[in-house]
């Protein structure tokens, strides 16, 4: 049996992303839509689940150490450079960073927390990320998501744990209107969700 630690921390260059087999199909759908939608995988993003007391000293200390404050408003996102913090619950956040940054981020969090109770779990291997952009991105996602995705209700800087095409995802409205969405999906469901998105995107093929 493979060493789990090795699987989690092997370099991106030596790993195969959950949707590597679908890259050509995603690119083809993007071209066929004439720019109406753009679909792509963002593989190997660092993802750390962090749990702590939002009112405790550790929350501010970790925010300072990372250069990005942990958002306190429900279903909101804070970004600083390449690091993004997502609110998942009153005492739970997901930190998303560039590939390969997991260990550095975890070390900085634990050092900043000191003796304060904090849970930090590297969940990078659990999910991959789909990028959905383009003028019809909201319409595409609305085919399979019960959320109100109108910009007034779910505009840039918002996130939610929801379902898309009957698949549990974390949906993120990126912080520029034209930047579209991140769809964070468990690796084991990524292929199914990609098939669903490609099928739904046929509506926008010219």
PDB file of C-alpha atoms in Angstrom:
ATOM      1  CA  UNK A   1       0.000   0.000   0.000  1.00  0.00           C
ATOM      2  CA  UNK A   2       1.322   3.470  -0.862  1.00  0.00           C
ATOM      3  CA  UNK A   3       2.430   5.778   1.923  1.00  0.00           C
ATOM      4  CA  UNK A   4      -0.387   8.304   2.456  1.00  0.00           C
ATOM      5  CA  UNK A   5       2.082  11.019   3.451  1.00  0.00           C
ATOM      6  CA  UNK A   6       3.951  10.554   0.200  1.00  0.00           C
ATOM      7  CA  UNK A   7       0.740  10.818  -1.794  1.00  0.00           C
ATOM      8  CA  UNK A   8      -0.311  13.999  -0.044  1.00  0.00           C
ATOM      9  CA  UNK A   9       3.006  15.780  -0.294  1.00  0.00           C
ATOM     10  CA  UNK A  10       4.502  14.526  -3.558  1.00  0.00           C
ATOM     11  CA  UNK A  11       5.421  17.308  -5.953  1.00  0.00           C
ATOM     12  CA  UNK A  12       2.797  18.386  -8.522  1.00  0.00           C
ATOM     13  CA  UNK A  13       5.185  17.389 -11.301  1.00  0.00           C
ATOM     14  CA  UNK A  14       5.020  13.742 -10.181  1.00  0.00           C
ATOM     15  CA  UNK A  15       1.230  13.655  -9.727  1.00  0.00           C
ATOM     16  CA  UNK A  16      -1.646  13.236 -12.126  1.00  0.00           C
ATOM     17  CA  UNK A  17      -4.546  15.601 -11.563  1.00  0.00           C
ATOM     18  CA  UNK A  18      -8.064  14.181 -11.208  1.00  0.00           C
ATOM     19  CA  UNK A  19      -9.116  15.810 -14.482  1.00  0.00           C
ATOM     20  CA  UNK A  20      -5.964  15.469 -16.587  1.00  0.00           C
ATOM     21  CA  UNK A  21      -7.898  13.111 -18.872  1.00  0.00           C
ATOM     22  CA  UNK A  22     -10.553  15.786 -19.469  1.00  0.00           C
ATOM     23  CA  UNK A  23      -8.289  18.732 -20.302  1.00  0.00           C
ATOM     24  CA  UNK A  24      -8.790  18.421 -24.066  1.00  0.00           C
ATOM     25  CA  UNK A  25     -12.574  18.136 -23.710  1.00  0.00           C
ATOM     26  CA  UNK A  26     -12.719  21.208 -21.469  1.00  0.00           C
ATOM     27  CA  UNK A  27     -10.620  23.193 -23.931  1.00  0.00           C
ATOM     28  CA  UNK A  28     -12.766  22.010 -26.847  1.00  0.00           C
ATOM     29  CA  UNK A  29     -15.967  23.099 -25.084  1.00  0.00           C
ATOM     30  CA  UNK A  30     -14.417  26.500 -24.414  1.00  0.00           C
ATOM     31  CA  UNK A  31     -13.550  26.939 -28.090  1.00  0.00           C
ATOM     32  CA  UNK A  32     -16.924  25.649 -29.289  1.00  0.00           C
ATOM     33  CA  UNK A  33     -18.793  28.150 -27.108  1.00  0.00           C
ATOM     34  CA  UNK A  34     -17.023  31.030 -28.817  1.00  0.00           C
ATOM     35  CA  UNK A  35     -16.003  32.441 -25.445  1.00  0.00           C
ATOM     36  CA  UNK A  36     -19.451  32.235 -23.871  1.00  0.00           C
ATOM     37  CA  UNK A  37     -18.050  29.888 -21.250  1.00  0.00           C
ATOM     38  CA  UNK A  38     -14.519  28.895 -20.333  1.00  0.00           C
ATOM     39  CA  UNK A  39     -13.881  25.634 -18.502  1.00  0.00           C
ATOM     40  CA  UNK A  40     -10.543  24.506 -17.090  1.00  0.00           C
ATOM     41  CA  UNK A  41      -9.070  22.612 -14.158  1.00  0.00           C
ATOM     42  CA  UNK A  42      -6.833  24.385 -11.649  1.00  0.00           C
ATOM     43  CA  UNK A  43      -5.002  21.342 -10.258  1.00  0.00           C
ATOM     44  CA  UNK A  44      -3.067  20.864  -7.032  1.00  0.00           C
ATOM     45  CA  UNK A  45      -4.084  24.073  -5.246  1.00  0.00           C
ATOM     46  CA  UNK A  46      -3.048  23.968  -1.578  1.00  0.00           C
ATOM     47  CA  UNK A  47      -6.109  23.605   0.641  1.00  0.00           C
ATOM     48  CA  UNK A  48      -6.025  23.705   4.428  1.00  0.00           C
ATOM     49  CA  UNK A  49      -9.042  23.292   6.664  1.00  0.00           C
ATOM     50  CA  UNK A  50      -8.626  25.489   9.756  1.00  0.00           C
ATOM     51  CA  UNK A  51     -10.801  25.398  12.871  1.00  0.00           C
ATOM     52  CA  UNK A  52     -10.439  27.722  15.853  1.00  0.00           C
ATOM     53  CA  UNK A  53     -12.301  30.171  18.063  1.00  0.00           C
ATOM     54  CA  UNK A  54     -13.016  33.191  15.881  1.00  0.00           C
ATOM     55  CA  UNK A  55     -12.998  35.399  18.989  1.00  0.00           C
ATOM     56  CA  UNK A  56      -9.738  34.009  20.348  1.00  0.00           C
ATOM     57  CA  UNK A  57      -6.277  35.500  20.059  1.00  0.00           C
ATOM     58  CA  UNK A  58      -5.199  32.918  17.499  1.00  0.00           C
ATOM     59  CA  UNK A  59      -7.544  34.214  14.803  1.00  0.00           C
ATOM     60  CA  UNK A  60      -5.924  37.646  14.641  1.00  0.00           C
ATOM     61  CA  UNK A  61      -2.421  36.214  15.006  1.00  0.00           C
ATOM     62  CA  UNK A  62      -2.932  33.780  12.134  1.00  0.00           C
ATOM     63  CA  UNK A  63      -4.397  36.507   9.948  1.00  0.00           C
ATOM     64  CA  UNK A  64      -1.316  38.654  10.539  1.00  0.00           C
ATOM     65  CA  UNK A  65       1.061  35.744   9.917  1.00  0.00           C
ATOM     66  CA  UNK A  66      -0.619  34.871   6.618  1.00  0.00           C
ATOM     67  CA  UNK A  67      -1.242  38.408   5.485  1.00  0.00           C
ATOM     68  CA  UNK A  68      -4.933  37.656   5.013  1.00  0.00           C
ATOM     69  CA  UNK A  69      -7.554  38.013   7.777  1.00  0.00           C
ATOM     70  CA  UNK A  70      -9.924  35.133   8.348  1.00  0.00           C
ATOM     71  CA  UNK A  71     -13.356  36.345   7.133  1.00  0.00           C
ATOM     72  CA  UNK A  72     -15.967  36.561   9.881  1.00  0.00           C
ATOM     73  CA  UNK A  73     -19.069  37.271   7.804  1.00  0.00           C
ATOM     74  CA  UNK A  74     -20.857  34.086   6.707  1.00  0.00           C
ATOM     75  CA  UNK A  75     -20.125  32.836   3.191  1.00  0.00           C
ATOM     76  CA  UNK A  76     -17.532  35.466   2.391  1.00  0.00           C
ATOM     77  CA  UNK A  77     -14.040  35.352   0.922  1.00  0.00           C
ATOM     78  CA  UNK A  78     -10.913  37.376   1.641  1.00  0.00           C
ATOM     79  CA  UNK A  79      -7.987  37.339  -0.769  1.00  0.00           C
ATOM     80  CA  UNK A  80      -4.439  38.648  -0.477  1.00  0.00           C
ATOM     81  CA  UNK A  81      -2.170  37.885  -3.398  1.00  0.00           C
ATOM     82  CA  UNK A  82      -2.314  34.169  -4.150  1.00  0.00           C
ATOM     83  CA  UNK A  83      -3.855  33.231  -0.804  1.00  0.00           C
ATOM     84  CA  UNK A  84      -7.626  32.998  -0.390  1.00  0.00           C
ATOM     85  CA  UNK A  85      -9.544  32.444   2.872  1.00  0.00           C
ATOM     86  CA  UNK A  86     -13.085  31.048   2.650  1.00  0.00           C
ATOM     87  CA  UNK A  87     -15.623  31.159   5.491  1.00  0.00           C
ATOM     88  CA  UNK A  88     -17.174  27.710   5.926  1.00  0.00           C
ATOM     89  CA  UNK A  89     -18.678  28.090   9.397  1.00  0.00           C
ATOM     90  CA  UNK A  90     -18.476  30.164  12.610  1.00  0.00           C
ATOM     91  CA  UNK A  91     -15.253  28.373  13.578  1.00  0.00           C
ATOM     92  CA  UNK A  92     -14.139  26.896  10.243  1.00  0.00           C
ATOM     93  CA  UNK A  93     -12.255  28.221   7.218  1.00  0.00           C
ATOM     94  CA  UNK A  94     -10.655  26.872   4.083  1.00  0.00           C
ATOM     95  CA  UNK A  95      -7.357  28.421   3.040  1.00  0.00           C
ATOM     96  CA  UNK A  96      -6.507  28.046  -0.636  1.00  0.00           C
ATOM     97  CA  UNK A  97      -3.027  28.808  -1.884  1.00  0.00           C
ATOM     98  CA  UNK A  98      -0.672  28.050  -4.766  1.00  0.00           C
ATOM     99  CA  UNK A  99       0.422  24.477  -5.421  1.00  0.00           C
ATOM    100  CA  UNK A 100       3.119  23.230  -3.088  1.00  0.00           C
ATOM    101  CA  UNK A 101       2.502  25.786  -0.339  1.00  0.00           C
ATOM    102  CA  UNK A 102       0.710  23.417   2.053  1.00  0.00           C
ATOM    103  CA  UNK A 103       3.551  22.793   4.475  1.00  0.00           C
ATOM    104  CA  UNK A 104       4.629  26.423   4.618  1.00  0.00           C
ATOM    105  CA  UNK A 105       1.086  27.593   5.319  1.00  0.00           C
ATOM    106  CA  UNK A 106       0.519  24.957   7.974  1.00  0.00           C
ATOM    107  CA  UNK A 107       3.781  25.846   9.696  1.00  0.00           C
ATOM    108  CA  UNK A 108       2.948  29.550   9.743  1.00  0.00           C
ATOM    109  CA  UNK A 109      -0.522  28.857  11.139  1.00  0.00           C
ATOM    110  CA  UNK A 110       0.742  26.628  13.941  1.00  0.00           C
ATOM    111  CA  UNK A 111       3.543  29.013  14.853  1.00  0.00           C
ATOM    112  CA  UNK A 112       1.156  31.977  14.955  1.00  0.00           C
ATOM    113  CA  UNK A 113      -1.394  30.073  17.056  1.00  0.00           C
ATOM    114  CA  UNK A 114       1.192  29.214  19.703  1.00  0.00           C
ATOM    115  CA  UNK A 115      -0.550  27.527  22.624  1.00  0.00           C
ATOM    116  CA  UNK A 116      -4.021  28.500  21.444  1.00  0.00           C
ATOM    117  CA  UNK A 117      -6.168  25.508  20.372  1.00  0.00           C
ATOM    118  CA  UNK A 118      -6.319  25.211  16.588  1.00  0.00           C
ATOM    119  CA  UNK A 119      -6.982  22.400  14.120  1.00  0.00           C
ATOM    120  CA  UNK A 120      -5.143  22.487  10.796  1.00  0.00           C
ATOM    121  CA  UNK A 121      -5.736  19.698   8.278  1.00  0.00           C
ATOM    122  CA  UNK A 122      -4.207  19.486   4.825  1.00  0.00           C
ATOM    123  CA  UNK A 123      -7.127  18.575   2.537  1.00  0.00           C
ATOM    124  CA  UNK A 124      -5.389  19.419  -0.732  1.00  0.00           C
ATOM    125  CA  UNK A 125      -5.637  15.848  -2.019  1.00  0.00           C
ATOM    126  CA  UNK A 126      -9.375  15.662  -1.331  1.00  0.00           C
ATOM    127  CA  UNK A 127     -10.489  18.171  -3.948  1.00  0.00           C
ATOM    128  CA  UNK A 128      -9.623  19.647  -7.272  1.00  0.00           C
ATOM    129  CA  UNK A 129     -10.803  23.003  -8.607  1.00  0.00           C
ATOM    130  CA  UNK A 130     -12.726  23.787 -11.764  1.00  0.00           C
ATOM    131  CA  UNK A 131     -12.585  27.285 -13.216  1.00  0.00           C
ATOM    132  CA  UNK A 132     -15.848  28.412 -14.808  1.00  0.00           C
ATOM    133  CA  UNK A 133     -15.758  31.827 -16.469  1.00  0.00           C
ATOM    134  CA  UNK A 134     -17.245  33.694 -19.392  1.00  0.00           C
ATOM    135  CA  UNK A 135     -20.385  35.785 -19.981  1.00  0.00           C
ATOM    136  CA  UNK A 136     -22.650  32.732 -19.587  1.00  0.00           C
ATOM    137  CA  UNK A 137     -20.874  31.207 -16.579  1.00  0.00           C
ATOM    138  CA  UNK A 138     -23.702  32.065 -14.163  1.00  0.00           C
ATOM    139  CA  UNK A 139     -26.304  30.689 -16.555  1.00  0.00           C
ATOM    140  CA  UNK A 140     -24.332  27.471 -16.907  1.00  0.00           C
ATOM    141  CA  UNK A 141     -24.025  26.953 -13.153  1.00  0.00           C
ATOM    142  CA  UNK A 142     -27.676  27.870 -12.599  1.00  0.00           C
ATOM    143  CA  UNK A 143     -28.686  24.759 -14.558  1.00  0.00           C
ATOM    144  CA  UNK A 144     -27.693  22.624 -11.590  1.00  0.00           C
ATOM    145  CA  UNK A 145     -27.402  24.887  -8.547  1.00  0.00           C
ATOM    146  CA  UNK A 146     -30.300  25.957  -6.342  1.00  0.00           C
ATOM    147  CA  UNK A 147     -28.536  29.111  -5.131  1.00  0.00           C
ATOM    148  CA  UNK A 148     -29.564  32.511  -6.444  1.00  0.00           C
ATOM    149  CA  UNK A 149     -26.427  33.290  -8.471  1.00  0.00           C
ATOM    150  CA  UNK A 150     -27.438  36.806  -9.481  1.00  0.00           C
ATOM    151  CA  UNK A 151     -24.540  39.190  -8.747  1.00  0.00           C
ATOM    152  CA  UNK A 152     -26.681  41.037  -6.178  1.00  0.00           C
ATOM    153  CA  UNK A 153     -27.110  37.801  -4.192  1.00  0.00           C
ATOM    154  CA  UNK A 154     -23.883  35.939  -4.953  1.00  0.00           C
ATOM    155  CA  UNK A 155     -21.416  38.471  -6.230  1.00  0.00           C
ATOM    156  CA  UNK A 156     -17.623  38.603  -6.102  1.00  0.00           C
ATOM    157  CA  UNK A 157     -16.251  37.790  -2.668  1.00  0.00           C
ATOM    158  CA  UNK A 158     -18.939  35.238  -1.791  1.00  0.00           C
ATOM    159  CA  UNK A 159     -18.678  31.490  -1.296  1.00  0.00           C
ATOM    160  CA  UNK A 160     -21.044  28.697  -0.329  1.00  0.00           C
ATOM    161  CA  UNK A 161     -21.130  24.998   0.368  1.00  0.00           C
ATOM    162  CA  UNK A 162     -23.832  23.808  -1.999  1.00  0.00           C
ATOM    163  CA  UNK A 163     -24.674  21.240  -4.656  1.00  0.00           C
ATOM    164  CA  UNK A 164     -24.035  21.500  -8.377  1.00  0.00           C
ATOM    165  CA  UNK A 165     -25.430  18.818 -10.614  1.00  0.00           C
ATOM    166  CA  UNK A 166     -26.288  16.876  -7.417  1.00  0.00           C
ATOM    167  CA  UNK A 167     -22.626  16.982  -6.395  1.00  0.00           C
ATOM    168  CA  UNK A 168     -21.442  18.639  -3.178  1.00  0.00           C
ATOM    169  CA  UNK A 169     -19.090  21.519  -3.953  1.00  0.00           C
ATOM    170  CA  UNK A 170     -17.669  24.695  -2.524  1.00  0.00           C
ATOM    171  CA  UNK A 171     -18.630  27.460  -4.939  1.00  0.00           C
ATOM    172  CA  UNK A 172     -16.593  30.679  -4.955  1.00  0.00           C
ATOM    173  CA  UNK A 173     -17.458  33.868  -6.825  1.00  0.00           C
ATOM    174  CA  UNK A 174     -14.053  35.307  -7.588  1.00  0.00           C
ATOM    175  CA  UNK A 175     -13.335  38.894  -6.649  1.00  0.00           C
ATOM    176  CA  UNK A 176     -13.587  40.376 -10.115  1.00  0.00           C
ATOM    177  CA  UNK A 177     -16.915  40.180 -11.970  1.00  0.00           C
ATOM    178  CA  UNK A 178     -15.304  38.767 -15.115  1.00  0.00           C
ATOM    179  CA  UNK A 179     -13.130  36.327 -13.178  1.00  0.00           C
ATOM    180  CA  UNK A 180     -15.984  33.857 -12.877  1.00  0.00           C
ATOM    181  CA  UNK A 181     -16.158  31.059 -10.353  1.00  0.00           C
ATOM    182  CA  UNK A 182     -14.136  28.384  -8.653  1.00  0.00           C
ATOM    183  CA  UNK A 183     -15.882  25.065  -8.157  1.00  0.00           C
ATOM    184  CA  UNK A 184     -14.071  23.004  -5.537  1.00  0.00           C
ATOM    185  CA  UNK A 185     -15.162  19.385  -5.842  1.00  0.00           C
ATOM    186  CA  UNK A 186     -14.015  16.151  -4.258  1.00  0.00           C
ATOM    187  CA  UNK A 187     -11.613  14.341  -6.554  1.00  0.00           C
ATOM    188  CA  UNK A 188     -13.769  11.216  -6.642  1.00  0.00           C
ATOM    189  CA  UNK A 189     -16.711  13.223  -8.059  1.00  0.00           C
ATOM    190  CA  UNK A 190     -14.682  15.507 -10.334  1.00  0.00           C
ATOM    191  CA  UNK A 191     -15.116  13.355 -13.433  1.00  0.00           C
ATOM    192  CA  UNK A 192     -18.876  13.133 -13.021  1.00  0.00           C
ATOM    193  CA  UNK A 193     -19.218  16.877 -12.443  1.00  0.00           C
ATOM    194  CA  UNK A 194     -17.044  17.632 -15.458  1.00  0.00           C
ATOM    195  CA  UNK A 195     -19.277  15.458 -17.636  1.00  0.00           C
ATOM    196  CA  UNK A 196     -22.298  17.315 -16.273  1.00  0.00           C
ATOM    197  CA  UNK A 197     -20.738  20.727 -17.017  1.00  0.00           C
ATOM    198  CA  UNK A 198     -19.726  19.697 -20.520  1.00  0.00           C
ATOM    199  CA  UNK A 199     -23.232  18.450 -21.231  1.00  0.00           C
ATOM    200  CA  UNK A 200     -24.826  21.628 -19.846  1.00  0.00           C
ATOM    201  CA  UNK A 201     -22.376  23.775 -21.865  1.00  0.00           C
ATOM    202  CA  UNK A 202     -23.630  22.366 -25.172  1.00  0.00           C
ATOM    203  CA  UNK A 203     -26.424  24.927 -24.969  1.00  0.00           C
ATOM    204  CA  UNK A 204     -23.865  27.674 -25.594  1.00  0.00           C
ATOM    205  CA  UNK A 205     -22.140  26.080 -28.574  1.00  0.00           C
ATOM    206  CA  UNK A 206     -22.625  28.295 -31.563  1.00  0.00           C
TER     207      UNK A 206
END
